[in-house]
Coordinates of N, CA, C and O in Angstrom, one line a residue:
M23 N 0.8 -1.2 0.0 CA 0.0 0.0 0.0 C 0.9 1.2 0.0 O 1.9 1.3 0.7
A24 N 0.6 2.2 -0.8 CA 1.4 3.5 -0.9 C 0.5 4.6 -0.6 O -0.7 4.7 -1.0
T25 N 1.0 5.6 0.2 CA 0.2 6.8 0.5 C 1.1 8.0 0.2 O 2.3 7.9 0.4
L26 N 0.5 9.1 -0.3 CA 1.3 10.3 -0.6 C 0.7 11.4 0.3 O -0.5 11.7 0.3
A27 N 1.6 12.1 1.0 CA 1.2 13.2 1.8 C 2.1 14.4 1.5 O 3.3 14.2 1.3
T28 N 1.5 15.6 1.4 CA 2.3 16.8 1.1 C 2.2 17.7 2.3 O 1.1 18.1 2.7
V29 N 3.4 18.1 2.7 CA 3.5 19.1 3.8 C 4.3 20.3 3.3 O 5.5 20.2 3.1
G30 N 3.7 21.4 3.1 CA 4.4 22.6 2.6 C 4.9 22.3 1.2 O 4.1 22.0 0.3
T31 N 6.2 22.4 1.0 CA 6.8 22.1 -0.3 C 7.4 20.7 -0.4 O 7.9 20.3 -1.4
T32 N 7.3 19.9 0.7 CA 7.9 18.6 0.8 C 6.8 17.5 0.6 O 5.8 17.6 1.3
S33 N 7.0 16.6 -0.3 CA 6.1 15.5 -0.5 C 6.6 14.3 0.2 O 7.8 14.0 0.2
L34 N 5.7 13.5 0.8 CA 6.1 12.3 1.5 C 5.4 11.1 0.9 O 4.1 11.1 0.8
L35 N 6.1 10.1 0.4 CA 5.6 8.9 -0.2 C 5.9 7.8 0.7 O 7.0 7.5 1.0
R36 N 4.9 7.1 1.2 CA 5.1 6.0 2.2 C 4.5 4.7 1.7 O 3.4 4.6 1.2
F37 N 5.4 3.7 1.7 CA 5.0 2.3 1.3 C 4.9 1.4 2.5 O 5.7 1.5 3.5
Q38 N 3.9 0.6 2.6 CA 3.7 -0.3 3.7 C 3.3 -1.7 3.2 O 2.5 -1.8 2.2
K39 N 3.9 -2.7 3.8 CA 3.5 -4.1 3.5 C 2.2 -4.4 4.3 O 2.0 -3.9 5.4
A40 N 1.3 -5.1 3.7 CA 0.1 -5.5 4.4 C 0.5 -6.6 5.3 O 0.8 -7.7 4.9
D41 N 0.4 -6.4 6.6 CA 0.7 -7.4 7.6 C -0.6 -7.7 8.4 O -1.2 -6.9 9.0
P42 N -1.1 -9.0 8.3 CA -2.3 -9.3 9.0 C -2.3 -9.2 10.5 O -3.3 -9.0 11.1
L43 N -1.1 -9.3 11.1 CA -1.1 -9.3 12.6 C -1.2 -7.9 13.2 O -1.8 -7.7 14.2
T44 N -0.5 -6.9 12.5 CA -0.6 -5.6 13.0 C -1.2 -4.6 12.0 O -1.0 -4.7 10.8
A45 N -2.1 -3.8 12.5 CA -2.8 -2.9 11.7 C -2.0 -1.6 11.4 O -2.1 -1.1 10.3
S46 N -1.3 -1.1 12.4 CA -0.5 0.1 12.1 C 0.9 -0.1 12.4 O 1.3 -0.8 13.4
P47 N 1.8 0.4 11.6 CA 3.3 0.2 11.8 C 3.8 1.0 13.0 O 3.3 2.1 13.3
S48 N 4.7 0.4 13.7 CA 5.3 1.2 14.8 C 6.4 2.1 14.2 O 7.0 1.8 13.2
P49 N 6.6 3.3 14.9 CA 7.4 4.3 14.3 C 8.9 3.9 14.2 O 9.6 4.4 13.4
H50 N 9.4 3.0 15.1 CA 10.8 2.6 15.1 C 11.1 1.6 13.9 O 12.2 1.4 13.6
L51 N 10.1 1.0 13.4 CA 10.3 0.1 12.2 C 10.2 0.8 10.9 O 10.5 0.3 9.9
L52 N 9.9 2.1 10.9 CA 9.7 2.9 9.7 C 11.0 3.5 9.3 O 11.6 4.3 10.0
G53 N 11.6 3.1 8.1 CA 12.8 3.7 7.6 C 12.5 4.7 6.6 O 11.5 4.6 5.9
S54 N 13.4 5.7 6.4 CA 13.1 6.7 5.3 C 14.3 7.1 4.6 O 15.4 6.9 5.1
L55 N 14.1 7.6 3.4 CA 15.2 8.0 2.5 C 14.7 9.3 1.9 O 13.6 9.3 1.3
S56 N 15.5 10.4 2.0 CA 15.0 11.6 1.4 C 15.9 12.0 0.2 O 17.1 11.7 0.2
S57 N 15.2 12.5 -0.8 CA 15.9 12.9 -2.0 C 16.2 14.4 -2.0 O 15.2 15.2 -1.8
Q58 N 17.4 14.8 -2.2 CA 17.7 16.3 -2.2 C 17.3 16.9 -3.5 O 17.1 18.1 -3.5
L59 N 17.2 16.2 -4.5 CA 17.0 16.8 -5.8 C 15.5 17.1 -6.0 O 15.2 18.2 -6.4
S60 N 14.6 16.2 -5.6 CA 13.2 16.5 -5.9 C 12.4 16.9 -4.6 O 11.3 17.3 -4.7
G61 N 13.0 16.7 -3.5 CA 12.3 17.0 -2.2 C 11.3 16.0 -1.8 O 10.4 16.2 -1.0
I62 N 11.3 14.8 -2.4 CA 10.3 13.7 -2.1 C 11.0 12.8 -1.0 O 12.1 12.5 -1.2
K63 N 10.3 12.5 0.0 CA 10.8 11.6 1.0 C 10.1 10.3 0.9 O 8.9 10.1 0.9
L64 N 11.0 9.2 0.7 CA 10.5 7.9 0.6 C 10.7 7.1 1.9 O 11.7 7.3 2.5
S65 N 9.7 6.4 2.3 CA 9.8 5.6 3.5 C 9.1 4.2 3.3 O 8.2 4.1 2.6
C66 N 9.6 3.2 4.0 CA 9.0 1.9 3.9 C 9.2 1.2 5.3 O 10.1 1.5 6.0
N67 N 8.4 0.2 5.5 CA 8.5 -0.6 6.7 C 9.7 -1.6 6.6 O 9.8 -2.3 5.6
L68 N 10.6 -1.6 7.5 CA 11.8 -2.4 7.5 C 11.6 -3.5 8.5 O 11.0 -3.4 9.6
P69 N 12.1 -4.7 8.2 CA 12.0 -5.8 9.2 C 12.9 -5.6 10.4 O 13.8 -4.8 10.3
D70 N 12.6 -6.3 11.5 CA 13.5 -6.2 12.7 C 14.9 -6.7 12.3 O 15.0 -7.9 12.0
V71 N 15.8 -5.8 12.5 CA 17.2 -6.2 12.2 C 18.0 -5.8 13.5 O 17.7 -4.8 14.1
A72 N 19.0 -6.6 13.8 CA 19.8 -6.3 15.0 C 20.6 -5.0 14.7 O 21.0 -4.8 13.6
P73 N 20.8 -4.2 15.8 CA 21.5 -3.0 15.6 C 22.9 -3.2 15.2 O 23.5 -4.3 15.5
L74 N 23.5 -2.3 14.4 CA 24.9 -2.5 14.0 C 25.8 -2.3 15.1 O 25.7 -1.4 16.0
K75 N 26.8 -3.2 15.2 CA 27.8 -3.1 16.2 C 29.0 -2.2 15.7 O 29.4 -2.3 14.6
S76 N 29.5 -1.4 16.6 CA 30.6 -0.6 16.3 C 31.9 -1.4 16.2 O 32.1 -2.3 17.0
I77 N 32.8 -1.0 15.3 CA 34.0 -1.7 15.2 C 35.0 -1.2 16.2 O 35.1 0.0 16.5
S78 N 35.7 -2.1 16.9 CA 36.5 -1.7 18.0 C 37.7 -0.8 17.6 O 38.1 0.1 18.2
S79 N 38.3 -1.2 16.4 CA 39.4 -0.4 16.0 C 39.0 0.4 14.7 O 38.3 -0.1 13.9
P80 N 39.4 1.6 14.5 CA 39.1 2.4 13.4 C 39.7 1.8 12.1 O 40.8 1.2 12.2
F81 N 39.0 2.0 11.0 CA 39.5 1.4 9.7 C 40.7 2.3 9.2 O 40.6 3.5 9.1
T82 N 41.8 1.6 9.0 CA 42.9 2.3 8.4 C 43.3 1.6 7.1 O 43.6 0.4 7.2
P83 N 43.3 2.3 6.0 CA 43.7 1.6 4.8 C 45.2 1.3 4.8 O 46.0 2.0 5.3
S84 N 45.5 0.2 4.1 CA 46.9 -0.2 4.1 C 47.6 0.5 2.9 O 47.7 0.0 1.8
L85 N 48.0 1.7 3.1 CA 48.7 2.5 2.1 C 50.2 2.4 2.4 O 50.7 2.6 3.5
Q86 N 50.9 2.1 1.3 CA 52.4 2.0 1.4 C 53.0 3.4 1.2 O 52.5 4.1 0.3
P87 N 54.0 3.7 1.9 CA 54.6 5.0 1.7 C 55.3 5.1 0.3 O 55.9 4.1 -0.1
V88 N 55.1 6.2 -0.4 CA 55.6 6.3 -1.7 C 56.9 7.2 -1.6 O 56.9 8.2 -1.0
A89 N 57.9 6.7 -2.3 CA 59.1 7.5 -2.4 C 59.0 8.7 -3.2 O 58.5 8.7 -4.3
R90 N 59.3 9.9 -2.5 CA 59.1 11.1 -3.2 C 60.3 11.3 -4.2 O 61.4 10.8 -4.0
R91 N 60.0 12.1 -5.2 CA 61.1 12.4 -6.2 C 61.8 13.6 -5.8 O 61.9 14.6 -6.5
V92 N 62.4 13.6 -4.6 CA 63.1 14.7 -4.0 C 64.4 14.2 -3.5 O 64.4 13.2 -2.8
C93 N 65.5 14.8 -3.7 CA 66.8 14.4 -3.2 C 66.9 14.9 -1.7 O 66.7 16.1 -1.4
P94 N 67.1 14.0 -0.7 CA 67.2 14.4 0.7 C 68.4 15.3 1.0 O 68.4 16.0 1.9
F95 N 69.5 15.1 0.2 CA 70.7 15.9 0.5 C 70.7 17.3 -0.1 O 71.1 18.2 0.6
T96 N 70.2 17.4 -1.3 CA 70.3 18.7 -1.9 C 68.9 19.4 -2.0 O 68.9 20.6 -2.2
G97 N 67.8 18.7 -1.8 CA 66.5 19.3 -1.8 C 66.0 19.5 -3.2 O 65.0 20.2 -3.4
K98 N 66.7 19.0 -4.2 CA 66.3 19.1 -5.6 C 64.9 18.4 -5.8 O 64.7 17.3 -5.3
K99 N 64.0 19.0 -6.6 CA 62.8 18.4 -6.9 C 62.4 18.7 -8.4 O 63.2 19.4 -9.0
A100 N 61.3 18.2 -8.8 CA 60.9 18.3 -10.2 C 60.7 19.7 -10.6 O 60.2 20.6 -9.8
N101 N 61.0 20.0 -11.9 CA 60.9 21.4 -12.4 C 59.8 21.4 -13.4 O 59.6 20.5 -14.2
K102 N 58.9 22.4 -13.3 CA 57.8 22.5 -14.3 C 58.3 23.2 -15.5 O 59.0 24.3 -15.4
A103 N 58.0 22.7 -16.7 CA 58.5 23.2 -17.9 C 57.5 23.1 -19.0 O 56.4 22.4 -18.8
N104 N 57.8 23.7 -20.2 CA 56.9 23.5 -21.3 C 57.5 22.6 -22.3 O 58.7 22.7 -22.6
K105 N 56.7 21.7 -22.9 CA 57.2 20.9 -24.0 C 56.7 21.7 -25.3 O 55.5 21.9 -25.5
V106 N 57.6 22.1 -26.1 CA 57.3 23.0 -27.2 C 57.4 22.2 -28.5 O 58.5 21.6 -28.8
S107 N 56.3 22.1 -29.3 CA 56.3 21.4 -30.5 C 56.8 22.3 -31.7 O 57.1 23.5 -31.5
F108 N 56.9 21.7 -32.8 CA 57.4 22.5 -34.0 C 56.4 23.6 -34.3 O 56.9 24.7 -34.8
S109 N 55.1 23.5 -34.0 CA 54.2 24.6 -34.3 C 54.1 25.5 -33.1 O 53.2 26.4 -33.1
N110 N 55.0 25.4 -32.2 CA 55.2 26.3 -31.0 C 54.0 26.1 -30.1 O 53.6 27.0 -29.3
H111 N 53.4 24.9 -30.1 CA 52.3 24.6 -29.1 C 52.9 24.2 -27.9 O 53.7 23.2 -27.9
K112 N 52.6 24.8 -26.8 CA 53.2 24.5 -25.5 C 52.3 23.7 -24.6 O 51.2 24.0 -24.4
T113 N 52.9 22.6 -24.1 CA 52.2 21.7 -23.1 C 53.0 21.6 -21.9 O 54.3 21.5 -22.0
K114 N 52.4 21.5 -20.7 CA 53.1 21.4 -19.5 C 53.8 20.0 -19.3 O 53.2 19.0 -19.7
K115 N 54.9 20.0 -18.7 CA 55.6 18.7 -18.4 C 56.5 18.9 -17.2 O 56.8 20.1 -16.8
L116 N 56.9 17.8 -16.6 CA 57.8 17.9 -15.4 C 59.1 17.3 -15.8 O 59.2 16.3 -16.4
Q117 N 60.2 18.0 -15.4 CA 61.5 17.5 -15.6 C 62.0 17.0 -14.2 O 62.2 17.7 -13.3
F118 N 62.0 15.6 -14.1 CA 62.3 15.0 -12.8 C 63.8 15.0 -12.5 O 64.7 15.2 -13.4
V119 N 64.1 14.9 -11.2 CA 65.5 14.9 -10.8 C 66.1 13.5 -11.1 O 65.4 12.5 -11.1
N120 N 67.4 13.5 -11.4 CA 68.1 12.2 -11.8 C 68.4 11.5 -10.4 O 69.6 11.6 -9.9
L121 N 67.5 10.8 -9.9 CA 67.7 10.1 -8.6 C 68.2 8.7 -8.8 O 67.7 8.0 -9.7
Q122 N 69.2 8.3 -8.1 CA 69.8 7.0 -8.2 C 69.9 6.3 -6.8 O 70.1 7.0 -5.8
Y123 N 69.7 5.0 -6.8 CA 69.9 4.2 -5.6 C 71.4 3.9 -5.6 O 71.9 3.3 -6.6
K124 N 72.1 4.2 -4.5 CA 73.5 4.0 -4.5 C 73.9 3.5 -3.1 O 73.5 4.1 -2.1
K125 N 74.8 2.6 -3.0 CA 75.5 2.2 -1.7 C 76.7 3.0 -1.6 O 77.6 2.9 -2.4
V126 N 76.8 3.8 -0.5 CA 77.9 4.7 -0.3 C 78.6 4.2 1.0 O 77.9 3.9 2.0
L127 N 79.9 4.2 1.0 CA 80.7 3.8 2.2 C 80.7 4.9 3.2 O 81.1 6.0 2.9
W128 N 80.2 4.6 4.4 CA 80.2 5.5 5.5 C 81.3 5.1 6.4 O 81.2 4.1 7.2
E129 N 82.4 5.9 6.4 CA 83.6 5.5 7.1 C 83.4 5.6 8.6 O 84.0 4.8 9.3
A130 N 82.7 6.6 9.1 CA 82.5 6.7 10.6 C 81.7 5.5 11.1 O 81.9 5.0 12.2
G131 N 80.7 5.0 10.4 CA 79.9 3.9 10.8 C 80.5 2.5 10.4 O 80.0 1.5 10.8
K132 N 81.6 2.6 9.6 CA 82.3 1.4 9.1 C 81.3 0.4 8.4 O 81.4 -0.8 8.6
R133 N 80.5 0.9 7.5 CA 79.5 0.1 6.8 C 79.1 0.9 5.6 O 79.3 2.1 5.4
Y134 N 78.4 0.2 4.7 CA 77.8 0.8 3.5 C 76.3 1.2 3.9 O 75.6 0.5 4.6
V135 N 75.9 2.4 3.3 CA 74.6 2.9 3.5 C 73.9 3.0 2.2 O 74.5 3.6 1.2
K136 N 72.7 2.4 2.0 CA 72.0 2.5 0.8 C 71.2 3.8 0.8 O 70.3 4.0 1.6
L137 N 71.4 4.6 -0.2 CA 70.8 5.9 -0.3 C 70.1 6.1 -1.6 O 70.6 5.6 -2.6
R138 N 69.1 7.0 -1.7 CA 68.5 7.4 -2.9 C 68.8 8.9 -3.1 O 68.2 9.7 -2.4
L139 N 69.7 9.2 -3.9 CA 70.2 10.6 -4.0 C 70.4 11.0 -5.5 O 70.4 10.2 -6.4
S140 N 70.5 12.3 -5.7 CA 70.6 12.8 -7.0 C 72.1 12.7 -7.4 O 73.0 12.5 -6.6
T141 N 72.4 12.8 -8.7 CA 73.8 12.7 -9.2 C 74.6 13.9 -8.7 O 75.8 13.8 -8.5
K142 N 73.9 15.0 -8.6 CA 74.6 16.2 -8.0 C 75.0 16.0 -6.6 O 76.1 16.4 -6.2
A143 N 74.2 15.4 -5.8 CA 74.5 15.0 -4.4 C 75.7 14.0 -4.4 O 76.5 14.1 -3.5
L144 N 75.7 13.1 -5.3 CA 76.7 12.1 -5.4 C 78.1 12.8 -5.6 O 79.1 12.4 -5.0
K145 N 78.1 13.7 -6.5 CA 79.4 14.5 -6.8 C 79.8 15.3 -5.5 O 81.0 15.4 -5.2
T146 N 78.8 15.9 -4.8 CA 79.1 16.6 -3.6 C 79.7 15.7 -2.5 O 80.6 16.1 -1.8
I147 N 79.1 14.5 -2.4 CA 79.6 13.6 -1.4 C 81.0 13.1 -1.7 O 81.9 13.0 -0.9
E148 N 81.3 12.9 -3.0 CA 82.7 12.6 -3.4 C 83.7 13.7 -3.1 O 84.8 13.4 -2.7
K149 N 83.2 14.9 -3.2 CA 84.1 16.1 -3.0 C 84.3 16.4 -1.5 O 85.4 16.5 -1.0
N150 N 83.2 16.4 -0.7 CA 83.2 16.8 0.7 C 83.2 15.7 1.7 O 83.4 15.9 2.9
G151 N 82.7 14.5 1.3 CA 82.6 13.4 2.3 C 81.1 13.3 2.7 O 80.4 14.2 2.8
L152 N 80.8 12.0 3.0 CA 79.4 11.7 3.4 C 79.0 12.4 4.7 O 77.8 12.9 4.8
D153 N 79.8 12.4 5.7 CA 79.5 12.9 7.0 C 79.2 14.4 6.9 O 78.2 14.9 7.5
A154 N 80.0 15.2 6.2 CA 79.8 16.6 6.1 C 78.5 16.9 5.3 O 77.7 17.8 5.8
V155 N 78.2 16.2 4.3 CA 77.0 16.5 3.5 C 75.8 16.1 4.3 O 74.8 16.8 4.3
A156 N 75.8 15.0 5.0 CA 74.7 14.5 5.8 C 74.4 15.5 6.9 O 73.3 15.8 7.3
K157 N 75.5 16.0 7.6 CA 75.3 16.9 8.7 C 74.7 18.2 8.2 O 73.8 18.8 8.9
K158 N 75.2 18.7 7.0 CA 74.6 20.0 6.5 C 73.2 19.8 6.1 O 72.4 20.7 6.3
A159 N 72.7 18.6 5.6 CA 71.4 18.4 5.2 C 70.5 18.0 6.4 O 69.3 18.0 6.3
G160 N 71.1 17.7 7.6 CA 70.3 17.3 8.8 C 69.8 15.9 8.7 O 68.8 15.6 9.2
I161 N 70.6 15.0 8.1 CA 70.2 13.6 8.0 C 71.1 12.8 8.9 O 72.3 12.9 9.0
D162 N 70.4 11.9 9.7 CA 71.0 11.0 10.6 C 71.3 9.7 9.9 O 70.3 9.0 9.6
L163 N 72.5 9.3 9.7 CA 72.8 8.1 9.0 C 72.7 6.8 9.9 O 72.7 5.7 9.4
C164 N 72.7 7.0 11.2 CA 72.6 5.9 12.1 C 71.2 5.1 11.9 O 71.2 3.9 12.1
K165 N 70.2 5.8 11.6 CA 68.8 5.2 11.4 C 68.8 4.4 10.2 O 68.0 3.4 10.1
E166 N 69.5 4.7 9.1 CA 69.3 4.1 7.8 C 70.2 2.8 7.7 O 71.1 2.6 8.3

């Protein structure tokens, strides 16, 4: 059975199952859904359902950390540029840093440290030493 009621500018459309045991539905069994586009409110009798239980721990998606395209030693990052065609049509593009994975000997720690650094930082490390460059950049090599 469906009934339509209009209150002001909002219309209410109510669906009910014919139940031989109860003549009128109880208000806690009546569910409703309202439409924001047309202003019509739909409602229907819902069966007795157990209440939803709350989850003890909040949902956290398993996102893996993504390596940024930034050199930790020099701070170099991608440069925004224009790709220019023969007809002089310009489209945006990114010029990424030349990052390399490299094992560098850390003499103070007496071991190799695997780093992801730019080729410019690699030349600076060869010139000044790993300790001096890491200290200037504020990087703790003991953690890595």
